[in-house]
Amino acid sequence: MTLPPSPADAFAASSEPVPHRSATPVASLHLLGAGHPPCGIGDFSQLLLDTLRAAEPGVHNALTIEPRQFRLAETWAAIGRADAVVANFPVVAWKRALFGPLAVYALAKLRRRACLTILHEWAGLHRLRRLVLRPLLLLSDTIFLVSPQVREELAADSLVGFLARRAALMPVPPNLSRPAGIADSPLRQRLLAARRAGRVVLGHFGSIYPGKQPEAVLDIAAALAARGEDPLLVFIGSFIKASDGIEGVFDAKVAALGLEDAVVVSGYVASAEELFGLFETVDAFAYVLPEGLTARRASVLACVQAGRPVVVTAPMRADEFDHHSRYRELLAAGAILPVPRGAPAEAYAEAVLGARARPTRLPEIDRAAWFRDAADGLRARMPDRGRRRLGAPET
């Protein structure tokens, strides 16, 4: 492990002449997590970088930020070769690497490089994570938000709310695409057997944490049981390990509702083939979201690709998808079925039963085109990249 320098050493390094550049200057340097644990935003970061590289080979680089590791000389040189530093927040892998992203942003400011931040959520974050992110937002030259709802949440922050006024919106693509084939698994066979037995298989995909109200999805299963149905609720994902004790609260709610034999949690599923093998066994997916459906919900976009209906809380804002025409098309086609905000669990259960008999409809989603939309928006806000690419001296 390489220890970070003292403030005095960092200042001295910033005043030294820039070493001769042996590498070609690049347009952007993207901060990536180590991938442990994996998360959707971390996947988005890598896929966005891959899209930029496909359009402009050789001019977009990556820098992996790992816990308890910070290589000053390597980072200093990498920033010097780039016009801009790009980072997505929050990345789960950076919970134990809080110093790294902030140090990179500070060094980028010392080297007079732009910092471009893509912020995927705000109010739903733990207050300590917001505390860590505020300095990064203040150091950002451009902030991209993925939803008008997130912009509203940021604007309400008493310390950095003013930053929301100049933030840009970015359409979020699905992190997953339907693979050419599927993989079987014991859980898939269990779900298929349940459907053959006439049970309603209700699905929910993504990490399990309080902001997604998993307990409210349990209430939908209980409402189905109250109607005389025999539901099997499958959470395709795993619990986020945090101090809020969500797993214990979840288990207590399952027991209180008498759903011990009606709820299964898959845990982390590694491959898209296995995920979609599970997805296709589901009668309908359900999400109860306190803020309503927002454009940042990539998990909903993943479920849609299974061709099964997704029952979800209606958006809070009328303009939520004004910047995201492709998401609007899915809503218009009925792939996503909104339930009025504040509706009881019985309303979600009714929507699930109404959609149960609907034939599978695989939507036409070109994920590469969606990512090009996001990449184009990012490139439009990057600094003038011709200056150093043409050989002008660094500043």
Coordinates of C-alpha atoms in Angstrom, one line a residue:
M1 CA 0.0 0.0 0.0
T2 CA 1.3 3.4 -0.9
L3 CA 0.5 6.0 1.7
P4 CA -0.9 9.4 0.7
P5 CA 1.5 12.4 0.9
S6 CA 1.4 15.0 3.5
P7 CA -0.3 18.3 2.5
A8 CA 3.1 20.0 2.3
D9 CA 4.5 17.3 0.0
A10 CA 1.4 17.5 -2.2
F11 CA 1.8 21.3 -2.5
A12 CA 5.5 20.9 -3.3
A13 CA 4.7 18.4 -6.0
S14 CA 2.1 20.7 -7.5
S15 CA 4.7 23.4 -7.9
E16 CA 7.3 21.2 -9.6
P17 CA 7.7 21.3 -13.4
V18 CA 5.5 18.9 -15.2
P19 CA 7.5 15.9 -16.4
H20 CA 7.9 15.2 -20.1
R21 CA 4.8 13.4 -21.4
S22 CA 5.6 10.1 -23.1
A23 CA 1.9 9.2 -23.5
T24 CA -0.6 10.8 -25.9
P25 CA -2.9 13.3 -24.3
V26 CA -6.5 12.1 -23.8
A27 CA -9.9 13.7 -23.7
S28 CA -11.0 12.2 -20.4
L29 CA -9.9 10.2 -17.4
H30 CA -12.7 8.1 -15.9
L31 CA -12.6 7.0 -12.2
L32 CA -13.7 3.4 -11.8
G33 CA -14.3 1.3 -8.7
A34 CA -12.6 -2.0 -8.2
G35 CA -15.9 -3.8 -8.6
H36 CA -16.1 -5.3 -5.1
P37 CA -18.9 -5.3 -4.3
P38 CA -20.4 -4.8 -7.8
C39 CA -23.1 -2.2 -8.3
G40 CA -25.2 -0.8 -11.1
I41 CA -23.5 2.6 -11.1
G42 CA -20.1 1.0 -11.3
D43 CA -21.3 -1.0 -14.3
F44 CA -22.7 2.2 -15.9
S45 CA -19.3 3.9 -15.4
Q46 CA -17.5 1.2 -17.3
L47 CA -20.1 0.9 -20.1
L48 CA -20.1 4.7 -20.6
L49 CA -16.3 4.6 -20.9
D50 CA -16.6 1.7 -23.4
T51 CA -19.0 3.7 -25.5
L52 CA -16.7 6.8 -25.6
R53 CA -13.8 4.6 -26.5
A54 CA -15.7 3.0 -29.4
A55 CA -16.5 6.4 -30.8
E56 CA -13.1 7.9 -30.2
P57 CA -10.4 5.2 -29.9
G58 CA -7.4 6.0 -27.8
V59 CA -8.6 9.3 -26.2
H60 CA -10.5 8.1 -23.1
N61 CA -8.7 6.4 -20.2
A62 CA -9.5 4.8 -16.9
L63 CA -8.1 5.1 -13.4
T64 CA -9.2 2.5 -10.8
I65 CA -9.7 3.8 -7.3
E66 CA -9.2 1.1 -4.7
P67 CA -9.6 1.1 -0.9
R68 CA -6.4 2.0 1.0
Q69 CA -4.4 2.5 -2.2
F70 CA -3.4 5.8 -3.7
R71 CA -0.4 6.2 -6.0
L72 CA 0.3 9.9 -6.2
A73 CA 2.9 9.9 -9.0
E74 CA 0.8 7.6 -11.2
T75 CA -2.4 9.6 -10.5
W76 CA -0.6 13.0 -11.0
A77 CA 0.7 11.8 -14.4
A78 CA -2.7 10.4 -15.5
I79 CA -4.5 13.6 -14.7
G80 CA -1.9 15.6 -16.5
R81 CA -2.5 13.7 -19.7
A82 CA -6.3 14.3 -19.6
D83 CA -8.4 17.3 -20.4
A84 CA -11.1 16.2 -17.9
V85 CA -11.7 13.8 -15.0
V86 CA -15.1 12.0 -15.1
A87 CA -16.7 10.2 -12.1
N88 CA -20.0 8.7 -11.3
F89 CA -21.4 8.7 -7.8
P90 CA -22.3 6.9 -5.6
V91 CA -20.2 3.8 -6.4
V92 CA -20.7 1.1 -3.7
A93 CA -17.0 0.0 -4.0
W94 CA -15.9 3.5 -2.9
K95 CA -17.6 3.2 0.6
R96 CA -14.1 2.1 1.8
A97 CA -12.2 4.4 -0.6
L98 CA -13.5 7.8 0.5
F99 CA -10.1 9.6 0.2
G100 CA -9.4 8.5 -3.4
P101 CA -12.0 10.3 -5.5
L102 CA -11.6 13.5 -3.4
A103 CA -7.8 13.4 -3.8
V104 CA -8.1 12.9 -7.6
Y105 CA -10.5 15.9 -7.8
A106 CA -8.2 18.1 -5.7
L107 CA -5.2 17.1 -7.9
A108 CA -7.2 17.9 -11.0
K109 CA -7.9 21.4 -9.7
L110 CA -4.2 21.8 -9.0
R111 CA -3.5 20.8 -12.6
R112 CA -6.3 23.0 -13.9
R113 CA -8.2 20.1 -15.4
A114 CA -12.0 20.0 -15.6
C115 CA -14.0 17.7 -13.2
L116 CA -17.2 16.2 -14.6
T117 CA -19.5 14.5 -12.1
I118 CA -22.5 12.3 -12.9
L119 CA -24.7 12.1 -9.8
H120 CA -27.2 9.3 -9.8
E121 CA -29.1 10.0 -6.6
W122 CA -29.1 12.3 -3.6
A123 CA -31.9 12.3 -1.0
G124 CA -31.9 8.5 -0.8
L125 CA -28.3 8.5 0.2
H126 CA -27.1 8.1 3.8
R127 CA -26.3 11.5 5.3
L128 CA -22.6 10.5 5.7
R129 CA -22.3 9.7 2.0
R130 CA -23.9 13.1 1.2
L131 CA -21.3 14.6 3.6
V132 CA -18.5 13.0 1.6
L133 CA -20.0 13.9 -1.8
R134 CA -20.5 17.6 -1.1
P135 CA -16.9 18.6 -1.5
L136 CA -16.7 16.6 -4.8
L137 CA -19.7 18.5 -6.1
L138 CA -18.2 21.8 -5.1
L139 CA -15.0 20.9 -7.0
S140 CA -17.0 19.9 -10.1
D141 CA -17.0 22.1 -13.2
T142 CA -20.1 20.3 -14.6
I143 CA -22.6 18.1 -12.7
F144 CA -24.8 15.8 -14.7
L145 CA -28.0 14.6 -13.0
V146 CA -30.0 11.6 -14.3
S147 CA -33.4 12.8 -13.3
P148 CA -35.4 16.0 -12.6
Q149 CA -36.3 14.4 -9.3
V150 CA -32.7 14.1 -8.3
R151 CA -32.2 17.8 -9.4
E152 CA -35.1 18.8 -7.1
E153 CA -33.5 16.8 -4.2
L154 CA -30.1 18.4 -4.7
A155 CA -31.7 21.9 -4.9
A156 CA -33.2 21.3 -1.5
D157 CA -29.8 20.8 0.1
S158 CA -29.0 23.8 2.3
L159 CA -25.2 23.6 1.6
V160 CA -24.9 22.7 -2.1
G161 CA -28.4 23.2 -3.4
F162 CA -27.3 26.2 -5.6
L163 CA -25.3 23.7 -7.8
A164 CA -28.6 22.2 -9.1
R165 CA -29.3 25.4 -11.1
R166 CA -26.5 24.8 -13.5
A167 CA -26.6 21.0 -13.6
A168 CA -27.3 19.2 -16.9
L169 CA -29.6 16.1 -17.3
M170 CA -28.3 12.9 -18.7
P171 CA -30.5 10.0 -20.0
V172 CA -29.6 6.8 -18.2
P173 CA -29.4 3.6 -20.4
P174 CA -30.1 0.1 -19.1
N175 CA -27.0 -1.5 -17.5
L176 CA -28.1 -4.9 -18.7
S177 CA -29.2 -6.1 -22.1
R178 CA -31.1 -9.3 -22.9
P179 CA -28.5 -11.9 -23.9
A180 CA -28.7 -14.3 -26.8
G181 CA -29.5 -17.2 -24.5
I182 CA -30.4 -17.9 -20.9
A183 CA -28.9 -20.1 -18.3
D184 CA -30.8 -22.6 -16.1
S185 CA -30.5 -22.7 -12.3
P186 CA -32.2 -24.4 -9.4
L187 CA -34.1 -21.2 -8.5
R188 CA -35.3 -20.9 -12.1
Q189 CA -36.7 -24.4 -11.9
R190 CA -38.4 -23.6 -8.6
L191 CA -40.1 -20.6 -10.1
L192 CA -41.2 -22.5 -13.2
A193 CA -42.7 -25.2 -11.0
A194 CA -44.5 -22.5 -9.0
R195 CA -46.1 -21.1 -12.2
R196 CA -47.1 -24.6 -13.4
A197 CA -48.8 -25.1 -10.0
G198 CA -50.8 -21.9 -10.6
R199 CA -48.9 -19.6 -8.2
V200 CA -48.5 -15.9 -9.0
V201 CA -44.7 -15.3 -9.4
L202 CA -44.0 -11.7 -8.4
G203 CA -40.5 -10.4 -9.1
H204 CA -38.3 -7.5 -7.9
F205 CA -34.8 -7.0 -9.3
G206 CA -31.9 -5.1 -7.9
S207 CA -30.1 -4.4 -4.7
I208 CA -32.3 -4.5 -1.6
Y209 CA -32.1 -1.4 0.5
P210 CA -34.6 0.9 2.3
G211 CA -34.9 3.4 -0.5
K212 CA -36.6 0.8 -2.7
Q213 CA -39.1 0.0 0.1
P214 CA -38.8 -3.8 -0.1
E215 CA -41.2 -4.1 2.8
A216 CA -43.9 -2.5 0.7
V217 CA -43.4 -5.2 -2.0
L218 CA -44.0 -7.7 0.8
D219 CA -47.3 -6.0 1.4
I220 CA -48.3 -6.6 -2.2
A221 CA -47.6 -10.4 -1.8
A222 CA -49.7 -10.3 1.3
A223 CA -52.5 -8.5 -0.6
L224 CA -52.3 -11.2 -3.3
A225 CA -52.6 -13.9 -0.6
A226 CA -55.6 -12.1 0.9
R227 CA -57.3 -12.3 -2.5
G228 CA -57.0 -16.1 -2.4
E229 CA -53.9 -16.3 -4.6
D230 CA -50.8 -18.3 -3.7
P231 CA -48.0 -15.9 -4.4
L232 CA -44.3 -16.5 -4.7
L233 CA -42.3 -13.3 -4.4
V234 CA -38.7 -13.5 -5.7
F235 CA -36.2 -10.8 -4.9
I236 CA -33.5 -11.1 -7.6
G237 CA -30.6 -9.4 -5.9
S238 CA -29.0 -9.1 -2.6
F239 CA -29.1 -6.9 0.5
I240 CA -26.7 -3.9 0.7
K241 CA -24.7 -4.4 3.9
A242 CA -25.2 -1.2 5.9
S243 CA -25.8 0.0 9.4
D244 CA -29.5 0.3 8.9
G245 CA -30.2 -3.4 9.6
I246 CA -32.4 -3.7 6.5
E247 CA -32.1 -7.5 6.3
G248 CA -33.3 -8.0 9.9
V249 CA -36.2 -5.6 9.3
F250 CA -37.1 -7.5 6.1
D251 CA -37.0 -10.9 7.8
A252 CA -39.2 -9.6 10.7
K253 CA -41.8 -8.3 8.2
V254 CA -41.8 -11.6 6.3
A255 CA -42.5 -13.4 9.5
A256 CA -45.2 -10.9 10.6
L257 CA -47.1 -11.4 7.3
G258 CA -46.8 -15.1 7.4
L259 CA -44.9 -15.2 4.1
E260 CA -42.0 -17.5 5.2
D261 CA -42.9 -20.0 2.4
A262 CA -43.7 -17.3 -0.1
V263 CA -40.5 -15.2 -0.3
V264 CA -37.1 -16.0 -1.7
V265 CA -34.0 -13.9 -2.1
S266 CA -31.7 -15.0 -4.8
G267 CA -28.5 -13.3 -3.7
Y268 CA -26.1 -11.9 -6.2
V269 CA -26.5 -13.3 -9.7
A270 CA -23.3 -13.1 -11.7
S271 CA -24.4 -13.5 -15.3
A272 CA -27.0 -11.9 -17.6
E273 CA -27.9 -15.3 -18.9
E274 CA -28.8 -16.5 -15.4
L275 CA -30.6 -13.3 -14.6
F276 CA -32.8 -13.4 -17.7
G277 CA -33.4 -17.1 -17.1
L278 CA -35.0 -15.9 -13.8
F279 CA -36.7 -12.9 -15.3
E280 CA -38.7 -14.9 -17.9
T281 CA -40.3 -17.0 -15.1
V282 CA -42.0 -14.0 -13.5
D283 CA -45.6 -13.1 -14.1
A284 CA -45.0 -9.4 -13.3
F285 CA -42.4 -7.2 -11.5
A286 CA -43.3 -4.7 -8.8
Y287 CA -41.7 -1.6 -7.4
V288 CA -43.1 0.7 -4.7
L289 CA -41.0 3.8 -4.8
P290 CA -41.5 6.7 -2.3
E291 CA -40.4 9.2 -5.0
G292 CA -42.3 7.5 -7.7
L293 CA -40.7 6.2 -10.9
T294 CA -37.7 8.2 -12.0
A295 CA -35.5 8.2 -15.0
R296 CA -32.6 6.9 -12.8
R297 CA -34.2 3.5 -12.3
A298 CA -32.0 1.3 -14.4
S299 CA -33.3 -1.8 -12.6
V300 CA -36.8 -1.1 -14.1
L301 CA -35.2 -0.9 -17.6
A302 CA -33.6 -4.3 -17.0
C303 CA -36.9 -5.9 -16.1
V304 CA -38.7 -4.4 -19.1
Q305 CA -36.4 -6.3 -21.4
A306 CA -37.8 -9.6 -20.1
G307 CA -41.1 -8.7 -21.8
R308 CA -43.1 -9.0 -18.6
P309 CA -45.1 -6.0 -17.2
V310 CA -43.5 -3.8 -14.6
V311 CA -45.9 -2.4 -12.0
V312 CA -44.5 0.7 -10.4
T313 CA -45.4 3.8 -8.5
A314 CA -46.3 6.6 -10.9
P315 CA -43.8 9.5 -11.3
M316 CA -44.0 12.4 -8.9
R317 CA -43.1 15.0 -11.6
A318 CA -44.9 15.5 -14.9
D319 CA -41.5 16.4 -16.6
E320 CA -39.6 13.4 -15.2
F321 CA -39.0 11.9 -18.7
D322 CA -38.8 15.0 -20.8
H323 CA -35.1 14.5 -21.3
H324 CA -35.4 10.8 -21.9
S325 CA -37.4 10.1 -25.1
R326 CA -36.5 6.4 -25.1
Y327 CA -38.0 5.9 -21.6
R328 CA -41.1 7.7 -22.6
E329 CA -41.6 5.3 -25.5
L330 CA -41.6 2.3 -23.1
L331 CA -44.2 4.0 -20.9
A332 CA -46.4 4.8 -23.9
A333 CA -46.1 1.1 -25.1
G334 CA -47.5 -0.2 -21.8
A335 CA -44.3 -2.0 -20.8
I336 CA -44.3 -0.1 -17.5
L337 CA -47.7 0.2 -15.7
P338 CA -47.8 3.1 -13.3
V339 CA -49.9 2.9 -10.1
P340 CA -51.1 6.2 -8.6
R341 CA -48.9 7.5 -5.8
G342 CA -50.2 6.7 -2.4
A343 CA -52.2 3.8 -3.6
P344 CA -52.5 0.8 -1.2
A345 CA -50.9 -2.6 -1.7
E346 CA -54.3 -3.9 -3.0
A347 CA -54.0 -1.5 -6.0
Y348 CA -50.6 -3.0 -6.9
A349 CA -52.0 -6.5 -6.5
E350 CA -54.9 -5.7 -8.8
A351 CA -52.5 -4.4 -11.4
V352 CA -50.3 -7.5 -11.1
L353 CA -53.3 -9.8 -11.6
G354 CA -54.6 -7.7 -14.5
A355 CA -51.2 -8.0 -16.3
R356 CA -50.6 -11.6 -15.4
A357 CA -52.2 -13.1 -18.5
R358 CA -50.5 -10.6 -20.9
P359 CA -48.3 -12.3 -23.4
T360 CA -44.6 -11.7 -23.2
R361 CA -43.6 -8.7 -25.3
L362 CA -39.9 -8.3 -25.9
P363 CA -39.3 -4.5 -26.5
E364 CA -36.9 -3.2 -29.1
I365 CA -34.1 -1.8 -27.0
D366 CA -30.8 -0.9 -28.6
R367 CA -28.7 -0.4 -25.5
A368 CA -25.7 0.8 -27.6
A369 CA -27.8 3.6 -28.9
W370 CA -29.0 4.5 -25.4
F371 CA -25.4 4.7 -24.2
R372 CA -24.4 6.8 -27.2
D373 CA -27.1 9.3 -26.1
A374 CA -25.4 9.5 -22.7
A375 CA -21.9 9.7 -24.2
D376 CA -22.9 12.5 -26.6
G377 CA -24.3 14.6 -23.7
L378 CA -21.0 14.1 -21.7
R379 CA -18.8 15.0 -24.7
A380 CA -20.8 18.2 -25.3
R381 CA -19.8 19.4 -21.8
M382 CA -16.1 18.5 -22.1
P383 CA -13.5 21.2 -22.4
D384 CA -11.9 22.1 -25.7
R385 CA -9.9 19.0 -26.5
G386 CA -8.1 20.3 -29.5
R387 CA -5.7 22.5 -27.5
R388 CA -3.4 19.8 -26.2
R389 CA -4.1 17.2 -28.8
L390 CA -2.5 19.5 -31.3
G391 CA 0.6 19.6 -29.2
A392 CA 0.2 22.9 -27.3
P393 CA 2.1 23.0 -24.0
E394 CA 0.3 22.0 -20.8
T395 CA -0.6 24.6 -18.3

